[in-house]
Each structure stands twice: as structure tokens, then as C-alpha cells.
């Protein structure tokens, strides 16, 4: 459960940071200074939060290793491999699900913009 939460947090922060950086890049030279300042401050905060989330992921990873070592003592090799595969795939699937949700959201936004332009 913690792994799910941390992976979702990392993906969410990364997405938000990417959107802020895109917004910063799209500001023209005549954009108000307070807009640039606000976006840079948001970027700084998101970077700090992303670093904290990475530390959380490392902590969860160390806990996962400890749990894996304990589980290894009680499971036969075949079941242990299944367990290890499950843990690895769970993170990958969470990331893939989040990416697909973002693509759907982007597609819906593009569709909305197209409808408005018609």
C-alpha cells in the first residue's frame, strides 16, 4: 500500500512540475514579472517536494527489502519468485496506469479545445 502511495505521489509531483515548467517556457518576454515569479516559486516548491518523495521511496524500498528477506525465509523459491515479480510489476503497472490516465486527460482536453474552436 505504501508503495502505491509513494509511486502515485512521485508521478503526481513529476506531472505537476512538468506542467509548471511548460508554463514557464511558454511565457513570453512581455509576461508580467509576478507571473514568472509565482511559477518559479511553485517550481522550487515542487522540486523540494519531489526530493522528499524520492527519500520516501528509498525508505519504502529499504522496508520492502527487509520484508522480502523475511518472506524469503518462509516461502519456497517458486512462490518467492512470484512475490518478487508481483512487487516489481505492481509499481510498473501503477506508473503505466497513471501515464494512460494522463494521456486520456490530454486527449479530452484537446477534444474540448477542438469543439470550442468549431
PDB file of N, CA and C in Angstrom, residues 20-100:
ATOM      1  N   UNK A  20       4.302  23.031 -14.761  1.00  0.00           N
ATOM      2  CA  UNK A  20       4.828  24.339 -14.358  1.00  0.00           C
ATOM      3  C   UNK A  20       5.983  24.743 -15.266  1.00  0.00           C
ATOM      4  N   UNK A  21       6.862  23.786 -15.586  1.00  0.00           N
ATOM      5  CA  UNK A  21       7.987  24.100 -16.454  1.00  0.00           C
ATOM      6  C   UNK A  21       7.518  24.444 -17.867  1.00  0.00           C
ATOM      7  N   UNK A  22       6.466  23.782 -18.327  1.00  0.00           N
ATOM      8  CA  UNK A  22       5.891  24.110 -19.634  1.00  0.00           C
ATOM      9  C   UNK A  22       5.313  25.524 -19.605  1.00  0.00           C
ATOM     10  N   UNK A  23       4.623  25.840 -18.522  1.00  0.00           N
ATOM     11  CA  UNK A  23       4.047  27.179 -18.388  1.00  0.00           C
ATOM     12  C   UNK A  23       5.157  28.234 -18.345  1.00  0.00           C
ATOM     13  N   UNK A  24       6.231  27.943 -17.650  1.00  0.00           N
ATOM     14  CA  UNK A  24       7.361  28.878 -17.610  1.00  0.00           C
ATOM     15  C   UNK A  24       7.958  29.072 -18.991  1.00  0.00           C
ATOM     16  N   UNK A  25       8.095  27.981 -19.719  1.00  0.00           N
ATOM     17  CA  UNK A  25       8.661  28.058 -21.067  1.00  0.00           C
ATOM     18  C   UNK A  25       7.770  28.780 -22.056  1.00  0.00           C
ATOM     19  N   UNK A  26       6.472  28.760 -21.805  1.00  0.00           N
ATOM     20  CA  UNK A  26       5.548  29.386 -22.743  1.00  0.00           C
ATOM     21  C   UNK A  26       5.316  30.869 -22.444  1.00  0.00           C
ATOM     22  N   UNK A  27       5.827  31.341 -21.316  1.00  0.00           N
ATOM     23  CA  UNK A  27       5.680  32.765 -21.013  1.00  0.00           C
ATOM     24  C   UNK A  27       6.531  33.579 -21.970  1.00  0.00           C
ATOM     25  N   UNK A  28       5.948  34.557 -22.542  1.00  0.00           N
ATOM     26  CA  UNK A  28       6.676  35.412 -23.470  1.00  0.00           C
ATOM     27  C   UNK A  28       7.548  36.405 -22.726  1.00  0.00           C
ATOM     28  N   UNK A  29       8.357  37.132 -23.461  1.00  0.00           N
ATOM     29  CA  UNK A  29       9.253  38.107 -22.835  1.00  0.00           C
ATOM     30  C   UNK A  29       8.507  39.276 -22.175  1.00  0.00           C
ATOM     31  N   UNK A  30       7.264  39.454 -22.574  1.00  0.00           N
ATOM     32  CA  UNK A  30       6.484  40.564 -22.020  1.00  0.00           C
ATOM     33  C   UNK A  30       5.520  40.127 -20.924  1.00  0.00           C
ATOM     34  N   UNK A  31       5.682  38.910 -20.459  1.00  0.00           N
ATOM     35  CA  UNK A  31       4.806  38.401 -19.391  1.00  0.00           C
ATOM     36  C   UNK A  31       5.104  39.162 -18.104  1.00  0.00           C
ATOM     37  N   UNK A  32       4.088  39.359 -17.295  1.00  0.00           N
ATOM     38  CA  UNK A  32       4.298  40.072 -16.029  1.00  0.00           C
ATOM     39  C   UNK A  32       5.318  39.351 -15.140  1.00  0.00           C
ATOM     40  N   UNK A  33       6.157  40.134 -14.506  1.00  0.00           N
ATOM     41  CA  UNK A  33       7.209  39.578 -13.644  1.00  0.00           C
ATOM     42  C   UNK A  33       6.613  38.759 -12.508  1.00  0.00           C
ATOM     43  N   UNK A  34       5.448  39.178 -11.998  1.00  0.00           N
ATOM     44  CA  UNK A  34       4.849  38.435 -10.883  1.00  0.00           C
ATOM     45  C   UNK A  34       4.384  37.048 -11.313  1.00  0.00           C
ATOM     46  N   UNK A  35       3.991  36.892 -12.587  1.00  0.00           N
ATOM     47  CA  UNK A  35       3.621  35.563 -13.102  1.00  0.00           C
ATOM     48  C   UNK A  35       4.840  34.649 -13.132  1.00  0.00           C
ATOM     49  N   UNK A  36       5.947  35.187 -13.643  1.00  0.00           N
ATOM     50  CA  UNK A  36       7.187  34.406 -13.693  1.00  0.00           C
ATOM     51  C   UNK A  36       7.649  34.041 -12.291  1.00  0.00           C
ATOM     52  N   UNK A  37       7.568  34.992 -11.393  1.00  0.00           N
ATOM     53  CA  UNK A  37       7.999  34.763 -10.012  1.00  0.00           C
ATOM     54  C   UNK A  37       7.134  33.700  -9.343  1.00  0.00           C
ATOM     55  N   UNK A  38       5.832  33.775  -9.562  1.00  0.00           N
ATOM     56  CA  UNK A  38       4.918  32.791  -8.963  1.00  0.00           C
ATOM     57  C   UNK A  38       5.206  31.390  -9.503  1.00  0.00           C
ATOM     58  N   UNK A  39       5.445  31.286 -10.798  1.00  0.00           N
ATOM     59  CA  UNK A  39       5.737  29.976 -11.384  1.00  0.00           C
ATOM     60  C   UNK A  39       7.087  29.443 -10.911  1.00  0.00           C
ATOM     61  N   UNK A  40       8.056  30.311 -10.794  1.00  0.00           N
ATOM     62  CA  UNK A  40       9.370  29.863 -10.295  1.00  0.00           C
ATOM     63  C   UNK A  40       9.279  29.399  -8.846  1.00  0.00           C
ATOM     64  N   UNK A  41       8.477  30.081  -8.048  1.00  0.00           N
ATOM     65  CA  UNK A  41       8.295  29.671  -6.649  1.00  0.00           C
ATOM     66  C   UNK A  41       7.589  28.320  -6.586  1.00  0.00           C
ATOM     67  N   UNK A  42       6.571  28.142  -7.413  1.00  0.00           N
ATOM     68  CA  UNK A  42       5.863  26.862  -7.472  1.00  0.00           C
ATOM     69  C   UNK A  42       6.824  25.754  -7.919  1.00  0.00           C
ATOM     70  N   UNK A  43       7.681  26.070  -8.892  1.00  0.00           N
ATOM     71  CA  UNK A  43       8.669  25.102  -9.368  1.00  0.00           C
ATOM     72  C   UNK A  43       9.628  24.716  -8.234  1.00  0.00           C
ATOM     73  N   UNK A  44      10.085  25.709  -7.483  1.00  0.00           N
ATOM     74  CA  UNK A  44      11.000  25.447  -6.370  1.00  0.00           C
ATOM     75  C   UNK A  44      10.342  24.544  -5.332  1.00  0.00           C
ATOM     76  N   UNK A  45       9.091  24.832  -4.990  1.00  0.00           N
ATOM     77  CA  UNK A  45       8.377  24.017  -4.010  1.00  0.00           C
ATOM     78  C   UNK A  45       8.158  22.592  -4.516  1.00  0.00           C
ATOM     79  N   UNK A  46       7.799  22.461  -5.773  1.00  0.00           N
ATOM     80  CA  UNK A  46       7.578  21.127  -6.341  1.00  0.00           C
ATOM     81  C   UNK A  46       8.878  20.322  -6.390  1.00  0.00           C
ATOM     82  N   UNK A  47       9.990  20.981  -6.689  1.00  0.00           N
ATOM     83  CA  UNK A  47      11.282  20.288  -6.691  1.00  0.00           C
ATOM     84  C   UNK A  47      11.630  19.780  -5.294  1.00  0.00           C
ATOM     85  N   UNK A  48      11.363  20.614  -4.289  1.00  0.00           N
ATOM     86  CA  UNK A  48      11.626  20.195  -2.904  1.00  0.00           C
ATOM     87  C   UNK A  48      10.724  19.021  -2.514  1.00  0.00           C
ATOM     88  N   UNK A  49       9.464  19.101  -2.887  1.00  0.00           N
ATOM     89  CA  UNK A  49       8.533  18.009  -2.582  1.00  0.00           C
ATOM     90  C   UNK A  49       8.922  16.736  -3.320  1.00  0.00           C
ATOM     91  N   UNK A  50       9.412  16.876  -4.542  1.00  0.00           N
ATOM     92  CA  UNK A  50       9.843  15.715  -5.315  1.00  0.00           C
ATOM     93  C   UNK A  50      11.049  15.045  -4.651  1.00  0.00           C
ATOM     94  N   UNK A  51      11.968  15.831  -4.136  1.00  0.00           N
ATOM     95  CA  UNK A  51      13.123  15.269  -3.421  1.00  0.00           C
ATOM     96  C   UNK A  51      12.663  14.524  -2.165  1.00  0.00           C
ATOM     97  N   UNK A  52      11.718  15.116  -1.439  1.00  0.00           N
ATOM     98  CA  UNK A  52      11.170  14.444  -0.250  1.00  0.00           C
ATOM     99  C   UNK A  52      10.501  13.128  -0.630  1.00  0.00           C
ATOM    100  N   UNK A  53       9.765  13.136  -1.731  1.00  0.00           N
ATOM    101  CA  UNK A  53       9.083  11.923  -2.179  1.00  0.00           C
ATOM    102  C   UNK A  53      10.094  10.845  -2.590  1.00  0.00           C
ATOM    103  N   UNK A  54      11.203  11.261  -3.179  1.00  0.00           N
ATOM    104  CA  UNK A  54      12.247  10.294  -3.546  1.00  0.00           C
ATOM    105  C   UNK A  54      12.854   9.661  -2.292  1.00  0.00           C
ATOM    106  N   UNK A  55      13.029  10.459  -1.254  1.00  0.00           N
ATOM    107  CA  UNK A  55      13.530   9.915   0.012  1.00  0.00           C
ATOM    108  C   UNK A  55      12.527   8.920   0.604  1.00  0.00           C
ATOM    109  N   UNK A  56      11.247   9.244   0.514  1.00  0.00           N
ATOM    110  CA  UNK A  56      10.214   8.313   0.973  1.00  0.00           C
ATOM    111  C   UNK A  56      10.278   7.005   0.193  1.00  0.00           C
ATOM    112  N   UNK A  57      10.482   7.102  -1.118  1.00  0.00           N
ATOM    113  CA  UNK A  57      10.565   5.901  -1.952  1.00  0.00           C
ATOM    114  C   UNK A  57      11.765   5.045  -1.539  1.00  0.00           C
ATOM    115  N   UNK A  58      12.881   5.697  -1.239  1.00  0.00           N
ATOM    116  CA  UNK A  58      14.050   4.951  -0.773  1.00  0.00           C
ATOM    117  C   UNK A  58      13.750   4.241   0.542  1.00  0.00           C
ATOM    118  N   UNK A  59      13.050   4.925   1.438  1.00  0.00           N
ATOM    119  CA  UNK A  59      12.677   4.329   2.726  1.00  0.00           C
ATOM    120  C   UNK A  59      11.761   3.118   2.504  1.00  0.00           C
ATOM    121  N   UNK A  60      10.775   3.287   1.643  1.00  0.00           N
ATOM    122  CA  UNK A  60       9.864   2.180   1.329  1.00  0.00           C
ATOM    123  C   UNK A  60      10.646   1.033   0.687  1.00  0.00           C
ATOM    124  N   UNK A  61      11.623   1.378  -0.152  1.00  0.00           N
ATOM    125  CA  UNK A  61      12.453   0.350  -0.780  1.00  0.00           C
ATOM    126  C   UNK A  61      13.253  -0.447   0.243  1.00  0.00           C
ATOM    127  N   UNK A  62      13.801   0.245   1.239  1.00  0.00           N
ATOM    128  CA  UNK A  62      14.541  -0.460   2.301  1.00  0.00           C
ATOM    129  C   UNK A  62      13.601  -1.355   3.105  1.00  0.00           C
ATOM    130  N   UNK A  63      12.408  -0.855   3.378  1.00  0.00           N
ATOM    131  CA  UNK A  63      11.418  -1.667   4.095  1.00  0.00           C
ATOM    132  C   UNK A  63      10.995  -2.865   3.261  1.00  0.00           C
ATOM    133  N   UNK A  64      10.851  -2.642   1.973  1.00  0.00           N
ATOM    134  CA  UNK A  64      10.479  -3.725   1.060  1.00  0.00           C
ATOM    135  C   UNK A  64      11.555  -4.812   1.059  1.00  0.00           C
ATOM    136  N   UNK A  65      12.813  -4.404   1.079  1.00  0.00           N
ATOM    137  CA  UNK A  65      13.903  -5.379   1.129  1.00  0.00           C
ATOM    138  C   UNK A  65      13.859  -6.179   2.426  1.00  0.00           C
ATOM    139  N   UNK A  66      13.584  -5.511   3.535  1.00  0.00           N
ATOM    140  CA  UNK A  66      13.509  -6.203   4.821  1.00  0.00           C
ATOM    141  C   UNK A  66      12.352  -7.206   4.833  1.00  0.00           C
ATOM    142  N   UNK A  67      11.210  -6.775   4.306  1.00  0.00           N
ATOM    143  CA  UNK A  67      10.055  -7.667   4.240  1.00  0.00           C
ATOM    144  C   UNK A  67      10.361  -8.824   3.292  1.00  0.00           C
ATOM    145  N   UNK A  68      11.001  -8.523   2.166  1.00  0.00           N
ATOM    146  CA  UNK A  68      11.361  -9.568   1.218  1.00  0.00           C
ATOM    147  C   UNK A  68      12.287 -10.603   1.824  1.00  0.00           C
ATOM    148  N   UNK A  69      13.255 -10.155   2.632  1.00  0.00           N
ATOM    149  CA  UNK A  69      14.174 -11.092   3.295  1.00  0.00           C
ATOM    150  C   UNK A  69      13.411 -11.977   4.274  1.00  0.00           C
ATOM    151  N   UNK A  70      12.458 -11.395   4.983  1.00  0.00           N
ATOM    152  CA  UNK A  70      11.670 -12.170   5.934  1.00  0.00           C
ATOM    153  C   UNK A  70      10.764 -13.164   5.195  1.00  0.00           C
ATOM    154  N   UNK A  71      10.149 -12.708   4.119  1.00  0.00           N
ATOM    155  CA  UNK A  71       9.273 -13.580   3.337  1.00  0.00           C
ATOM    156  C   UNK A  71      10.083 -14.734   2.733  1.00  0.00           C
ATOM    157  N   UNK A  72      11.329 -14.432   2.342  1.00  0.00           N
ATOM    158  CA  UNK A  72      12.183 -15.454   1.720  1.00  0.00           C
ATOM    159  C   UNK A  72      12.440 -16.632   2.666  1.00  0.00           C
ATOM    160  N   UNK A  73      12.414 -16.361   3.950  1.00  0.00           N
ATOM    161  CA  UNK A  73      12.642 -17.443   4.914  1.00  0.00           C
ATOM    162  C   UNK A  73      11.474 -18.415   4.985  1.00  0.00           C
ATOM    163  N   UNK A  74      10.281 -17.950   4.608  1.00  0.00           N
ATOM    164  CA  UNK A  74       9.080 -18.766   4.794  1.00  0.00           C
ATOM    165  C   UNK A  74       8.486 -19.312   3.507  1.00  0.00           C
ATOM    166  N   UNK A  75       8.841 -18.726   2.370  1.00  0.00           N
ATOM    167  CA  UNK A  75       8.256 -19.176   1.103  1.00  0.00           C
ATOM    168  C   UNK A  75       9.224 -20.077   0.343  1.00  0.00           C
ATOM    169  N   UNK A  76       8.676 -21.058  -0.347  1.00  0.00           N
ATOM    170  CA  UNK A  76       9.534 -21.835  -1.248  1.00  0.00           C
ATOM    171  C   UNK A  76      10.004 -20.941  -2.408  1.00  0.00           C
ATOM    172  N   UNK A  77      11.075 -21.323  -3.066  1.00  0.00           N
ATOM    173  CA  UNK A  77      11.689 -20.498  -4.120  1.00  0.00           C
ATOM    174  C   UNK A  77      10.684 -20.087  -5.186  1.00  0.00           C
ATOM    175  N   UNK A  78       9.825 -21.009  -5.607  1.00  0.00           N
ATOM    176  CA  UNK A  78       8.840 -20.716  -6.652  1.00  0.00           C
ATOM    177  C   UNK A  78       7.887 -19.595  -6.224  1.00  0.00           C
ATOM    178  N   UNK A  79       7.383 -19.674  -5.014  1.00  0.00           N
ATOM    179  CA  UNK A  79       6.460 -18.653  -4.512  1.00  0.00           C
ATOM    180  C   UNK A  79       7.186 -17.341  -4.260  1.00  0.00           C
ATOM    181  N   UNK A  80       8.442 -17.421  -3.857  1.00  0.00           N
ATOM    182  CA  UNK A  80       9.231 -16.208  -3.628  1.00  0.00           C
ATOM    183  C   UNK A  80       9.405 -15.453  -4.947  1.00  0.00           C
ATOM    184  N   UNK A  81       9.680 -16.170  -6.015  1.00  0.00           N
ATOM    185  CA  UNK A  81       9.811 -15.518  -7.323  1.00  0.00           C
ATOM    186  C   UNK A  81       8.501 -14.848  -7.731  1.00  0.00           C
ATOM    187  N   UNK A  82       7.389 -15.517  -7.456  1.00  0.00           N
ATOM    188  CA  UNK A  82       6.083 -14.926  -7.760  1.00  0.00           C
ATOM    189  C   UNK A  82       5.878 -13.644  -6.963  1.00  0.00           C
ATOM    190  N   UNK A  83       6.235 -13.672  -5.703  1.00  0.00           N
ATOM    191  CA  UNK A  83       6.104 -12.498  -4.836  1.00  0.00           C
ATOM    192  C   UNK A  83       6.964 -11.348  -5.365  1.00  0.00           C
ATOM    193  N   UNK A  84       8.220 -11.632  -5.688  1.00  0.00           N
ATOM    194  CA  UNK A  84       9.125 -10.594  -6.184  1.00  0.00           C
ATOM    195  C   UNK A  84       8.624 -10.022  -7.511  1.00  0.00           C
ATOM    196  N   UNK A  85       8.113 -10.875  -8.372  1.00  0.00           N
ATOM    197  CA  UNK A  85       7.566 -10.415  -9.647  1.00  0.00           C
ATOM    198  C   UNK A  85       6.347  -9.516  -9.415  1.00  0.00           C
ATOM    199  N   UNK A  86       5.501  -9.925  -8.486  1.00  0.00           N
ATOM    200  CA  UNK A  86       4.310  -9.137  -8.167  1.00  0.00           C
ATOM    201  C   UNK A  86       4.689  -7.734  -7.706  1.00  0.00           C
ATOM    202  N   UNK A  87       5.656  -7.634  -6.809  1.00  0.00           N
ATOM    203  CA  UNK A  87       6.061  -6.328  -6.272  1.00  0.00           C
ATOM    204  C   UNK A  87       6.631  -5.443  -7.380  1.00  0.00           C
ATOM    205  N   UNK A  88       7.473  -6.020  -8.247  1.00  0.00           N
ATOM    206  CA  UNK A  88       8.055  -5.235  -9.340  1.00  0.00           C
ATOM    207  C   UNK A  88       6.986  -4.786 -10.330  1.00  0.00           C
ATOM    208  N   UNK A  89       6.098  -5.688 -10.685  1.00  0.00           N
ATOM    209  CA  UNK A  89       5.075  -5.367 -11.674  1.00  0.00           C
ATOM    210  C   UNK A  89       4.057  -4.368 -11.139  1.00  0.00           C
ATOM    211  N   UNK A  90       3.803  -4.411  -9.863  1.00  0.00           N
ATOM    212  CA  UNK A  90       2.820  -3.501  -9.285  1.00  0.00           C
ATOM    213  C   UNK A  90       3.245  -2.052  -9.507  1.00  0.00           C
ATOM    214  N   UNK A  91       4.499  -1.737  -9.230  1.00  0.00           N
ATOM    215  CA  UNK A  91       4.995  -0.377  -9.445  1.00  0.00           C
ATOM    216  C   UNK A  91       4.918   0.005 -10.915  1.00  0.00           C
ATOM    217  N   UNK A  92       5.345  -0.910 -11.779  1.00  0.00           N
ATOM    218  CA  UNK A  92       5.328  -0.623 -13.216  1.00  0.00           C
ATOM    219  C   UNK A  92       3.902  -0.399 -13.705  1.00  0.00           C
ATOM    220  N   UNK A  93       2.974  -1.196 -13.218  1.00  0.00           N
ATOM    221  CA  UNK A  93       1.579  -1.053 -13.649  1.00  0.00           C
ATOM    222  C   UNK A  93       0.952   0.234 -13.124  1.00  0.00           C
ATOM    223  N   UNK A  94       1.327   0.628 -11.920  1.00  0.00           N
ATOM    224  CA  UNK A  94       0.821   1.896 -11.380  1.00  0.00           C
ATOM    225  C   UNK A  94       1.300   3.049 -12.257  1.00  0.00           C
ATOM    226  N   UNK A  95       2.584   3.025 -12.616  1.00  0.00           N
ATOM    227  CA  UNK A  95       3.136   4.076 -13.469  1.00  0.00           C
ATOM    228  C   UNK A  95       2.455   4.075 -14.837  1.00  0.00           C
ATOM    229  N   UNK A  96       2.241   2.899 -15.397  1.00  0.00           N
ATOM    230  CA  UNK A  96       1.591   2.801 -16.704  1.00  0.00           C
ATOM    231  C   UNK A  96       0.143   3.290 -16.637  1.00  0.00           C
ATOM    232  N   UNK A  97      -0.555   2.934 -15.571  1.00  0.00           N
ATOM    233  CA  UNK A  97      -1.938   3.385 -15.406  1.00  0.00           C
ATOM    234  C   UNK A  97      -1.988   4.903 -15.320  1.00  0.00           C
ATOM    235  N   UNK A  98      -1.077   5.479 -14.556  1.00  0.00           N
ATOM    236  CA  UNK A  98      -1.051   6.932 -14.409  1.00  0.00           C
ATOM    237  C   UNK A  98      -0.763   7.608 -15.749  1.00  0.00           C
ATOM    238  N   UNK A  99       0.178   7.035 -16.507  1.00  0.00           N
ATOM    239  CA  UNK A  99       0.515   7.586 -17.816  1.00  0.00           C
ATOM    240  C   UNK A  99      -0.697   7.531 -18.750  1.00  0.00           C
ATOM    241  N   UNK A 100      -1.416   6.419 -18.726  1.00  0.00           N
ATOM    242  CA  UNK A 100      -2.612   6.302 -19.568  1.00  0.00           C
ATOM    243  C   UNK A 100      -3.687   7.290 -19.139  1.00  0.00           C
TER     244      UNK A 100
END
